[in-house]
mmCIF file of C-alpha atoms and ligand atoms in Angstrom:
data_model
loop_
_atom_site.group_PDB
_atom_site.id
_atom_site.type_symbol
_atom_site.label_atom_id
_atom_site.label_comp_id
_atom_site.label_asym_id
_atom_site.label_seq_id
_atom_site.Cartn_x
_atom_site.Cartn_y
_atom_site.Cartn_z
ATOM 1 C CA MET A 23 4.047 -15.750 -25.608
ATOM 2 C CA SER A 24 7.508 -14.697 -24.524
ATOM 3 C CA ARG A 25 7.619 -12.324 -21.570
ATOM 4 C CA MET A 26 8.950 -9.375 -23.571
ATOM 5 C CA SER A 27 6.593 -9.919 -26.511
ATOM 6 C CA LEU A 28 5.243 -6.585 -27.721
ATOM 7 C CA HIS A 29 1.585 -7.143 -26.807
ATOM 8 C CA SER A 30 1.497 -9.334 -23.732
ATOM 9 C CA ALA A 31 3.278 -9.427 -20.385
ATOM 10 C CA THR A 32 2.754 -10.736 -16.857
ATOM 11 C CA ALA A 33 4.034 -9.164 -13.645
ATOM 12 C CA THR A 34 3.801 -9.816 -9.920
ATOM 13 C CA ALA A 35 3.719 -7.335 -7.050
ATOM 14 C CA SER A 36 3.042 -7.431 -3.331
ATOM 15 C CA PRO A 37 1.208 -5.085 -0.986
ATOM 16 C CA ASN A 38 3.079 -2.883 1.433
ATOM 17 C CA ILE A 39 2.337 -1.773 4.963
ATOM 18 C CA ALA A 40 2.804 1.950 5.561
ATOM 19 C CA LEU A 41 4.730 2.879 8.713
ATOM 20 C CA ILE A 42 4.315 6.582 7.922
ATOM 21 C CA LYS A 43 0.941 6.908 6.198
ATOM 22 C CA TYR A 44 -0.237 8.578 3.010
ATOM 23 C CA TRP A 45 -3.572 10.228 3.807
ATOM 24 C CA GLY A 46 -4.906 13.096 1.706
ATOM 25 C CA ASN A 47 -3.896 14.471 -1.691
ATOM 26 C CA ARG A 48 -2.987 18.012 -2.530
ATOM 27 C CA ASP A 49 -3.712 17.199 -6.176
ATOM 28 C CA GLU A 50 -6.301 14.484 -6.521
ATOM 29 C CA ALA A 51 -6.113 14.046 -10.298
ATOM 30 C CA LEU A 52 -2.342 13.539 -10.215
ATOM 31 C CA ARG A 53 -2.362 11.766 -6.840
ATOM 32 C CA LEU A 54 0.199 14.154 -5.386
ATOM 33 C CA PRO A 55 0.077 13.324 -1.665
ATOM 34 C CA SER A 56 -0.212 15.829 1.161
ATOM 35 C CA ASN A 57 2.828 14.223 2.816
ATOM 36 C CA GLY A 58 5.608 11.726 2.138
ATOM 37 C CA SER A 59 5.322 8.163 3.415
ATOM 38 C CA ILE A 60 7.439 5.113 4.298
ATOM 39 C CA SER A 61 6.472 1.468 3.971
ATOM 40 C CA LEU A 62 7.628 -2.124 4.076
ATOM 41 C CA THR A 63 6.810 -4.305 1.068
ATOM 42 C CA LEU A 64 5.456 -7.698 2.144
ATOM 43 C CA SER A 65 6.141 -11.146 0.748
ATOM 44 C CA GLY A 66 3.762 -14.073 0.358
ATOM 45 C CA LEU A 67 0.741 -11.912 -0.459
ATOM 46 C CA THR A 68 0.873 -11.564 -4.218
ATOM 47 C CA CYS A 69 -0.974 -10.019 -7.106
ATOM 48 C CA ARG A 70 -0.115 -11.550 -10.490
ATOM 49 C CA THR A 71 -1.408 -9.635 -13.498
ATOM 50 C CA SER A 72 -1.323 -10.344 -17.226
ATOM 51 C CA VAL A 73 -1.970 -7.583 -19.732
ATOM 52 C CA THR A 74 -2.659 -8.439 -23.357
ATOM 53 C CA PHE A 75 -3.212 -5.686 -25.913
ATOM 54 C CA GLU A 76 -5.246 -7.195 -28.753
ATOM 55 C CA ALA A 77 -6.424 -5.889 -32.102
ATOM 56 C CA ASP A 78 -10.058 -7.066 -31.964
ATOM 57 C CA LEU A 79 -11.070 -6.020 -28.458
ATOM 58 C CA PRO A 80 -13.921 -3.466 -28.354
ATOM 59 C CA GLN A 81 -12.988 -2.358 -24.820
ATOM 60 C CA ASP A 82 -10.656 -3.066 -21.924
ATOM 61 C CA SER A 83 -11.709 -5.910 -19.644
ATOM 62 C CA LEU A 84 -10.598 -6.806 -16.126
ATOM 63 C CA SER A 85 -10.971 -10.093 -14.294
ATOM 64 C CA VAL A 86 -9.817 -10.816 -10.755
ATOM 65 C CA ASN A 87 -9.431 -14.462 -9.709
ATOM 66 C CA GLY A 88 -11.349 -15.504 -12.827
ATOM 67 C CA ALA A 89 -14.421 -13.267 -12.337
ATOM 68 C CA LEU A 90 -15.107 -10.165 -14.441
ATOM 69 C CA GLU A 91 -14.951 -7.014 -12.320
ATOM 70 C CA PRO A 92 -17.664 -4.325 -12.027
ATOM 71 C CA LYS A 93 -17.557 -1.349 -14.398
ATOM 72 C CA ALA A 94 -16.117 1.135 -11.881
ATOM 73 C CA ASN A 95 -13.037 -1.018 -11.251
ATOM 74 C CA THR A 96 -12.547 -1.661 -14.967
ATOM 75 C CA ALA A 97 -12.867 2.080 -15.672
ATOM 76 C CA ARG A 98 -10.109 2.866 -13.147
ATOM 77 C CA VAL A 99 -7.846 0.298 -14.811
ATOM 78 C CA SER A 100 -8.762 1.687 -18.258
ATOM 79 C CA ARG A 101 -7.769 5.200 -17.209
ATOM 80 C CA HIS A 102 -4.451 3.824 -16.023
ATOM 81 C CA LEU A 103 -3.913 1.936 -19.276
ATOM 82 C CA ASP A 104 -4.677 5.203 -21.130
ATOM 83 C CA LEU A 105 -1.589 6.776 -19.505
ATOM 84 C CA ILE A 106 0.557 3.880 -20.691
ATOM 85 C CA ARG A 107 -1.054 3.793 -24.157
ATOM 86 C CA ALA A 108 -0.438 7.531 -24.545
ATOM 87 C CA ARG A 109 3.179 7.080 -23.546
ATOM 88 C CA ALA A 110 3.682 4.187 -26.008
ATOM 89 C CA GLY A 111 1.555 5.624 -28.833
ATOM 90 C CA LEU A 112 -0.591 2.497 -28.685
ATOM 91 C CA HIS A 113 -4.316 2.411 -29.462
ATOM 92 C CA LEU A 114 -5.225 -1.217 -28.747
ATOM 93 C CA ARG A 115 -7.611 -2.237 -25.949
ATOM 94 C CA ALA A 116 -6.411 -4.740 -23.356
ATOM 95 C CA ARG A 117 -7.468 -7.858 -21.540
ATOM 96 C CA VAL A 118 -6.276 -7.626 -17.926
ATOM 97 C CA GLU A 119 -6.319 -10.780 -15.794
ATOM 98 C CA SER A 120 -5.314 -10.656 -12.123
ATOM 99 C CA GLN A 121 -4.874 -13.351 -9.525
ATOM 100 C CA ILE A 122 -4.798 -12.160 -5.911
ATOM 101 C CA ASN A 123 -4.002 -14.593 -3.088
ATOM 102 C CA PHE A 124 -5.192 -12.446 -0.159
ATOM 103 C CA PRO A 125 -8.526 -10.826 0.819
ATOM 104 C CA PRO A 126 -8.973 -7.724 -1.366
ATOM 105 C CA ALA A 127 -10.228 -4.370 -0.051
ATOM 106 C CA ALA A 128 -9.759 -5.266 3.620
ATOM 107 C CA GLY A 129 -7.092 -2.768 4.513
ATOM 108 C CA LEU A 130 -4.353 -4.967 3.077
ATOM 109 C CA ALA A 131 -3.397 -2.515 0.330
ATOM 110 C CA SER A 132 -4.661 -4.689 -2.507
ATOM 111 C CA SER A 133 -4.768 -1.619 -4.776
ATOM 112 C CA ALA A 134 -1.044 -1.051 -4.148
ATOM 113 C CA ALA A 135 -0.119 -4.549 -5.337
ATOM 114 C CA ALA A 136 -2.696 -4.411 -8.143
ATOM 115 C CA PHE A 137 -1.541 -1.110 -9.669
ATOM 116 C CA ALA A 138 2.161 -1.920 -9.233
ATOM 117 C CA ALA A 139 1.700 -5.239 -11.073
ATOM 118 C CA LEU A 140 -0.556 -3.602 -13.685
ATOM 119 C CA THR A 141 1.966 -0.840 -14.390
ATOM 120 C CA VAL A 142 4.919 -3.206 -14.780
ATOM 121 C CA ALA A 143 2.935 -5.624 -16.980
ATOM 122 C CA ALA A 144 1.216 -2.970 -19.116
ATOM 123 C CA ALA A 145 4.416 -0.983 -19.711
ATOM 124 C CA ALA A 146 6.219 -4.134 -20.877
ATOM 125 C CA ALA A 147 3.248 -5.273 -22.976
ATOM 126 C CA ALA A 148 3.189 -1.836 -24.612
ATOM 127 C CA GLY A 149 6.876 -2.196 -25.466
ATOM 128 C CA LEU A 150 8.062 0.504 -23.038
ATOM 129 C CA ASP A 151 11.360 -0.040 -21.280
ATOM 130 C CA LEU A 152 11.226 2.368 -18.331
ATOM 131 C CA PRO A 153 13.515 2.797 -15.316
ATOM 132 C CA ALA A 154 12.012 1.802 -11.942
ATOM 133 C CA GLY A 155 11.547 5.441 -10.881
ATOM 134 C CA GLU A 156 9.377 6.073 -13.941
ATOM 135 C CA ILE A 157 7.356 2.911 -13.283
ATOM 136 C CA SER A 158 6.852 4.166 -9.710
ATOM 137 C CA ARG A 159 5.625 7.581 -10.941
ATOM 138 C CA LEU A 160 3.178 5.905 -13.300
ATOM 139 C CA ALA A 161 1.981 3.426 -10.654
ATOM 140 C CA ARG A 162 1.284 6.393 -8.332
ATOM 141 C CA ARG A 163 -1.294 7.720 -10.801
ATOM 142 C CA GLY A 164 -3.272 4.443 -10.493
ATOM 143 C CA SER A 165 -3.113 4.182 -6.694
ATOM 144 C CA GLY A 166 -0.823 6.316 -4.559
ATOM 145 C CA SER A 167 0.521 3.511 -2.383
ATOM 146 C CA ALA A 168 1.277 1.442 -5.530
ATOM 147 C CA CYS A 169 4.312 3.644 -6.209
ATOM 148 C CA ARG A 170 5.888 2.103 -3.087
ATOM 149 C CA SER A 171 5.093 -1.519 -4.074
ATOM 150 C CA VAL A 172 7.270 -1.106 -7.170
ATOM 151 C CA PHE A 173 10.236 -1.607 -4.816
ATOM 152 C CA GLY A 174 10.996 -4.319 -2.283
ATOM 153 C CA GLY A 175 11.938 -3.892 1.360
ATOM 154 C CA TYR A 176 11.799 -0.498 3.076
ATOM 155 C CA VAL A 177 10.613 2.226 0.722
ATOM 156 C CA GLU A 178 10.091 5.987 0.925
ATOM 157 C CA TRP A 179 7.695 7.937 -1.302
ATOM 158 C CA GLN A 180 8.905 11.513 -1.685
ATOM 159 C CA ALA A 181 5.770 13.663 -1.797
ATOM 160 C CA GLY A 182 7.313 15.942 -4.441
ATOM 161 C CA ASP A 183 5.931 19.237 -5.740
ATOM 162 C CA ASP A 184 4.720 17.980 -9.095
ATOM 163 C CA ASP A 185 4.148 14.844 -11.147
ATOM 164 C CA GLU A 186 7.800 14.556 -12.078
ATOM 165 C CA HIS A 187 9.118 14.628 -8.520
ATOM 166 C CA SER A 188 6.577 12.419 -6.768
ATOM 167 C CA PHE A 189 7.761 8.797 -6.762
ATOM 168 C CA ALA A 190 9.132 6.153 -4.413
ATOM 169 C CA GLU A 191 12.712 5.034 -3.826
ATOM 170 C CA PRO A 192 14.165 2.118 -1.894
ATOM 171 C CA LEU A 193 15.487 3.011 1.579
ATOM 172 C CA ALA A 194 16.859 -0.443 2.429
ATOM 173 C CA GLY A 195 16.416 -3.878 0.865
ATOM 174 C CA PRO A 196 14.238 -6.667 2.307
ATOM 175 C CA ASP A 197 17.295 -8.315 3.909
ATOM 176 C CA HIS A 198 18.283 -5.155 5.813
ATOM 177 C CA TRP A 199 16.048 -5.956 8.807
ATOM 178 C CA HIS A 200 13.890 -9.027 9.237
ATOM 179 C CA LEU A 201 10.714 -7.639 10.728
ATOM 180 C CA VAL A 202 7.558 -9.713 10.395
ATOM 181 C CA ASP A 203 4.034 -8.386 9.875
ATOM 182 C CA VAL A 204 1.596 -10.474 11.918
ATOM 183 C CA ILE A 205 -1.723 -9.403 10.409
ATOM 184 C CA ALA A 206 -4.757 -9.805 12.635
ATOM 185 C CA ILE A 207 -7.800 -10.253 10.403
ATOM 186 C CA VAL A 208 -10.893 -9.191 12.294
ATOM 187 C CA ASN A 209 -13.091 -8.793 9.227
ATOM 188 C CA ALA A 210 -12.071 -9.948 5.748
ATOM 189 C CA ASN A 211 -15.038 -8.352 3.946
ATOM 190 C CA PRO A 212 -14.520 -5.380 1.604
ATOM 191 C CA LYS A 213 -14.631 -2.087 3.498
ATOM 192 C CA GLY A 214 -17.443 0.446 3.120
ATOM 193 C CA VAL A 215 -15.402 3.539 2.313
ATOM 194 C CA GLY A 216 -12.386 2.975 0.102
ATOM 195 C CA SER A 217 -9.173 4.950 0.535
ATOM 196 C CA SER A 218 -9.697 7.093 -2.596
ATOM 197 C CA GLN A 219 -12.890 8.450 -1.032
ATOM 198 C CA GLY A 220 -11.147 8.740 2.342
ATOM 199 C CA HIS A 221 -8.314 10.855 0.924
ATOM 200 C CA ARG A 222 -10.942 13.358 -0.263
ATOM 201 C CA LEU A 223 -12.275 13.720 3.287
ATOM 202 C CA ALA A 224 -8.888 14.240 4.959
ATOM 203 C CA ALA A 225 -8.877 18.015 4.472
ATOM 204 C CA THR A 226 -12.258 18.319 6.239
ATOM 205 C CA SER A 227 -10.610 17.356 9.546
ATOM 206 C CA PRO A 228 -9.159 20.257 11.556
ATOM 207 C CA LEU A 229 -6.397 17.824 12.600
ATOM 208 C CA GLN A 230 -5.092 17.136 9.076
ATOM 209 C CA SER A 231 -3.021 20.330 8.823
ATOM 210 C CA ALA A 232 -1.227 19.532 12.102
ATOM 211 C CA ARG A 233 -0.646 15.959 10.982
ATOM 212 C CA VAL A 234 0.827 17.101 7.652
ATOM 213 C CA ALA A 235 2.945 19.883 9.249
ATOM 214 C CA ASP A 236 4.605 17.355 11.574
ATOM 215 C CA ALA A 237 5.136 14.720 8.837
ATOM 216 C CA PRO A 238 8.754 15.663 7.939
ATOM 217 C CA ARG A 239 9.772 15.091 11.576
ATOM 218 C CA ARG A 240 8.083 11.679 11.700
ATOM 219 C CA LEU A 241 9.586 10.722 8.337
ATOM 220 C CA ASP A 242 13.070 11.577 9.663
ATOM 221 C CA LEU A 243 12.525 9.542 12.850
ATOM 222 C CA CYS A 244 11.171 6.580 10.908
ATOM 223 C CA ARG A 245 13.935 6.649 8.287
ATOM 224 C CA GLN A 246 16.629 6.853 10.986
ATOM 225 C CA ALA A 247 15.065 4.047 13.051
ATOM 226 C CA ILE A 248 14.935 1.782 9.983
ATOM 227 C CA LEU A 249 18.480 2.524 8.885
ATOM 228 C CA ALA A 250 19.829 1.945 12.439
ATOM 229 C CA ARG A 251 17.433 -1.003 13.062
ATOM 230 C CA GLU A 252 16.163 0.617 16.275
ATOM 231 C CA PHE A 253 12.966 -1.210 17.061
ATOM 232 C CA GLU A 254 11.717 0.909 19.985
ATOM 233 C CA ARG A 255 12.068 4.142 18.042
ATOM 234 C CA LEU A 256 10.329 2.632 15.032
ATOM 235 C CA ALA A 257 7.537 1.348 17.281
ATOM 236 C CA ALA A 258 6.971 4.779 18.849
ATOM 237 C CA VAL A 259 6.858 6.764 15.601
ATOM 238 C CA SER A 260 4.803 4.173 13.696
ATOM 239 C CA GLU A 261 2.090 3.876 16.348
ATOM 240 C CA LEU A 262 1.982 7.659 16.644
ATOM 241 C CA ASP A 263 1.616 8.030 12.881
ATOM 242 C CA SER A 264 -1.142 5.424 12.651
ATOM 243 C CA ASN A 265 -3.004 7.049 15.568
ATOM 244 C CA LEU A 266 -2.679 10.469 13.922
ATOM 245 C CA MET A 267 -4.165 9.208 10.653
ATOM 246 C CA HIS A 268 -7.067 7.548 12.456
ATOM 247 C CA ALA A 269 -7.607 10.734 14.484
ATOM 248 C CA VAL A 270 -7.967 12.594 11.168
ATOM 249 C CA MET A 271 -10.344 9.924 9.871
ATOM 250 C CA LEU A 272 -12.468 10.071 13.044
ATOM 251 C CA THR A 273 -12.740 13.854 12.847
ATOM 252 C CA SER A 274 -13.456 14.148 9.101
ATOM 253 C CA GLN A 275 -16.850 15.257 7.879
ATOM 254 C CA PRO A 276 -18.467 12.757 7.590
ATOM 255 C CA PRO A 277 -16.291 10.861 10.066
ATOM 256 C CA LEU A 278 -14.647 7.587 9.120
ATOM 257 C CA LEU A 279 -14.480 4.898 11.792
ATOM 258 C CA TYR A 280 -12.721 1.820 10.452
ATOM 259 C CA TRP A 281 -12.181 0.097 13.781
ATOM 260 C CA LEU A 282 -14.251 -2.775 15.124
ATOM 261 C CA PRO A 283 -14.246 -3.832 18.792
ATOM 262 C CA ALA A 284 -11.675 -6.527 17.923
ATOM 263 C CA THR A 285 -9.424 -3.878 16.320
ATOM 264 C CA LEU A 286 -9.187 -2.106 19.665
ATOM 265 C CA ALA A 287 -8.744 -5.417 21.504
ATOM 266 C CA VAL A 288 -5.684 -6.194 19.328
ATOM 267 C CA MET A 289 -4.293 -2.669 19.829
ATOM 268 C CA GLN A 290 -4.594 -3.082 23.593
ATOM 269 C CA ALA A 291 -3.063 -6.571 23.507
ATOM 270 C CA VAL A 292 -0.085 -5.196 21.553
ATOM 271 C CA VAL A 293 0.481 -2.340 24.007
ATOM 272 C CA GLN A 294 0.295 -4.811 26.905
ATOM 273 C CA MET A 295 2.683 -7.241 25.243
ATOM 274 C CA ARG A 296 5.168 -4.426 24.745
ATOM 275 C CA ALA A 297 4.820 -3.335 28.372
ATOM 276 C CA SER A 298 5.703 -6.872 29.433
ATOM 277 C CA GLY A 299 8.815 -6.954 27.290
ATOM 278 C CA SER A 300 7.761 -8.262 23.826
ATOM 279 C CA PRO A 301 9.010 -6.097 20.946
ATOM 280 C CA VAL A 302 5.831 -5.465 18.903
ATOM 281 C CA PHE A 303 3.861 -2.464 17.638
ATOM 282 C CA TYR A 304 0.627 -1.978 15.706
ATOM 283 C CA THR A 305 -0.265 0.002 12.625
ATOM 284 C CA ILE A 306 -3.667 0.127 10.903
ATOM 285 C CA ASP A 307 -4.569 1.190 7.349
ATOM 286 C CA ALA A 308 -8.022 2.104 6.018
ATOM 287 C CA GLY A 309 -9.742 -0.969 7.423
ATOM 288 C CA PRO A 310 -10.303 -2.831 10.696
ATOM 289 C CA ASN A 311 -7.418 -5.311 10.451
ATOM 290 C CA VAL A 312 -4.333 -4.735 12.575
ATOM 291 C CA HIS A 313 -0.748 -5.109 11.391
ATOM 292 C CA CYS A 314 1.521 -6.141 14.289
ATOM 293 C CA LEU A 315 5.199 -5.647 13.459
ATOM 294 C CA THR A 316 7.803 -7.620 15.356
ATOM 295 C CA PRO A 317 11.361 -8.901 14.863
ATOM 296 C CA VAL A 318 11.481 -12.375 13.283
ATOM 297 C CA GLU A 319 12.719 -13.971 16.547
ATOM 298 C CA SER A 320 9.491 -12.986 18.309
ATOM 299 C CA HIS A 321 6.933 -13.540 15.562
ATOM 300 C CA VAL A 322 5.764 -17.032 16.520
ATOM 301 C CA ALA A 323 5.058 -16.016 20.125
ATOM 302 C CA VAL A 324 3.435 -12.750 19.011
ATOM 303 C CA ALA A 325 1.233 -14.579 16.469
ATOM 304 C CA ASP A 326 0.094 -17.045 19.159
ATOM 305 C CA GLN A 327 -0.936 -14.223 21.461
ATOM 306 C CA ILE A 328 -2.708 -12.289 18.688
ATOM 307 C CA ARG A 329 -4.606 -15.416 17.598
ATOM 308 C CA ALA A 330 -5.950 -15.708 21.148
ATOM 309 C CA VAL A 331 -7.534 -12.208 21.096
ATOM 310 C CA GLU A 332 -11.321 -12.413 20.898
ATOM 311 C CA GLY A 333 -12.673 -11.435 17.489
ATOM 312 C CA VAL A 334 -9.523 -12.299 15.530
ATOM 313 C CA SER A 335 -10.672 -14.717 12.839
ATOM 314 C CA GLN A 336 -7.350 -15.341 11.136
ATOM 315 C CA VAL A 337 -3.686 -14.370 11.404
ATOM 316 C CA LEU A 338 -1.558 -13.878 8.283
ATOM 317 C CA ILE A 339 2.224 -13.824 8.488
ATOM 318 C CA ALA A 340 4.159 -11.663 6.018
ATOM 319 C CA HIS A 341 7.925 -11.253 5.791
ATOM 320 C CA PRO A 342 9.747 -8.423 3.984
ATOM 321 C CA GLY A 343 9.207 -8.861 0.256
ATOM 322 C CA GLY A 344 10.863 -8.003 -3.032
ATOM 323 C CA SER A 345 10.076 -5.591 -5.808
ATOM 324 C CA ALA A 346 7.409 -5.822 -8.497
ATOM 325 C CA ALA A 347 8.771 -7.765 -11.446
ATOM 326 C CA LEU A 348 7.948 -9.342 -14.779
ATOM 327 C CA ALA A 349 6.967 -12.972 -14.290
HETATM 328 C C1 DP6 B 20 -4.299 4.140 4.714
HETATM 329 O O1 DP6 B 20 -2.987 4.225 -2.057
HETATM 330 O O2 DP6 B 20 -5.030 2.945 -1.355
HETATM 331 O O3 DP6 B 20 -3.241 2.563 3.273
HETATM 332 O O4 DP6 B 20 -4.351 6.417 -4.163
HETATM 333 O O5 DP6 B 20 -6.764 6.369 -3.690
HETATM 334 O O6 DP6 B 20 -5.588 4.235 -4.298
HETATM 335 P P1 DP6 B 20 -5.494 5.604 -3.637
HETATM 336 O O7 DP6 B 20 -5.240 5.327 -2.102
HETATM 337 P P2 DP6 B 20 -4.318 4.249 -1.413
HETATM 338 O O8 DP6 B 20 -4.200 4.868 0.050
HETATM 339 C C2 DP6 B 20 -3.482 4.198 1.044
HETATM 340 C C3 DP6 B 20 -3.892 4.707 2.368
HETATM 341 C C4 DP6 B 20 -3.335 3.958 3.539
HETATM 342 C C5 DP6 B 20 -1.988 4.513 3.971
HETATM 343 C C6 DP6 B 20 -0.804 4.158 3.124
HETATM 344 O O9 DP6 B 20 -0.750 3.050 2.542
HETATM 345 O O10 DP6 B 20 0.131 4.989 3.081
#
């Protein structure tokens, strides 16, 4: 079928690593975040999704890497398709087929890539021709961080006051600054508590209000450091922001502890490497794996040192990536 055919389309999208984190919603149903966030879209790790709306399907179906997904995951995708169907005035059910080339649910933002690709593919399959900002708003409803994966390079998600004003925008393209994400995998298994559940717990931490109140300052520092390509400033604000989010997680009720001993070992190795002159910083999402950001010139040496840390089973290398797109 041709890529713009009315009922079928395929799109690709990549995960992103948040430098200023999204943690907590002030409106859960609409996924309006408690604070804005900034991320870097990654290349090489890809989610490729085909959506086919068909007349005879009794219900939506979802397969990932060839295997049918459990009901809960299919229901989340169905709810997202409902938004797109409503928008297009379409009543057909869909077959959704995804291929993901990286470990899902291990703190590598697989839901960001998945819902960005799903939104682009489903909108096109439904015959909608929407500007990128609208695609980002829709993607946000499926998974908050997915609104950032709609764009390539360095991206900022404006928290916004309502549905209309909460979407991501590009800050700088992937070629603006060649940082590399050296991802230390310490456990590639799916995590116990997913981020949707985690967002609900954020407000139970007495630290969340302080974290949110200070977010505009950190967003400014991060934005300025990216635009001026100032590595040390970016390192300082990104590590602070990651530590703040994990402090909120640790002090939620019930507490969330995503770190494993090897997570801490990588954090300490990164701090030591920086003290001895290597430009590198860490940031950690809702999982035990550690993202180590470094300029491209240093990434081979950094990767070698990270690989040598006890408990690191694998190291993935991701460069700045492009936007979600029809395939
Ligand atoms: C720690 O976007 O995965 O990675 O909206 O419930 O799908 P849902 O949550 P999600 O949360 C991401 C949390 C984070 C930080 C970030 O990416 O900003």
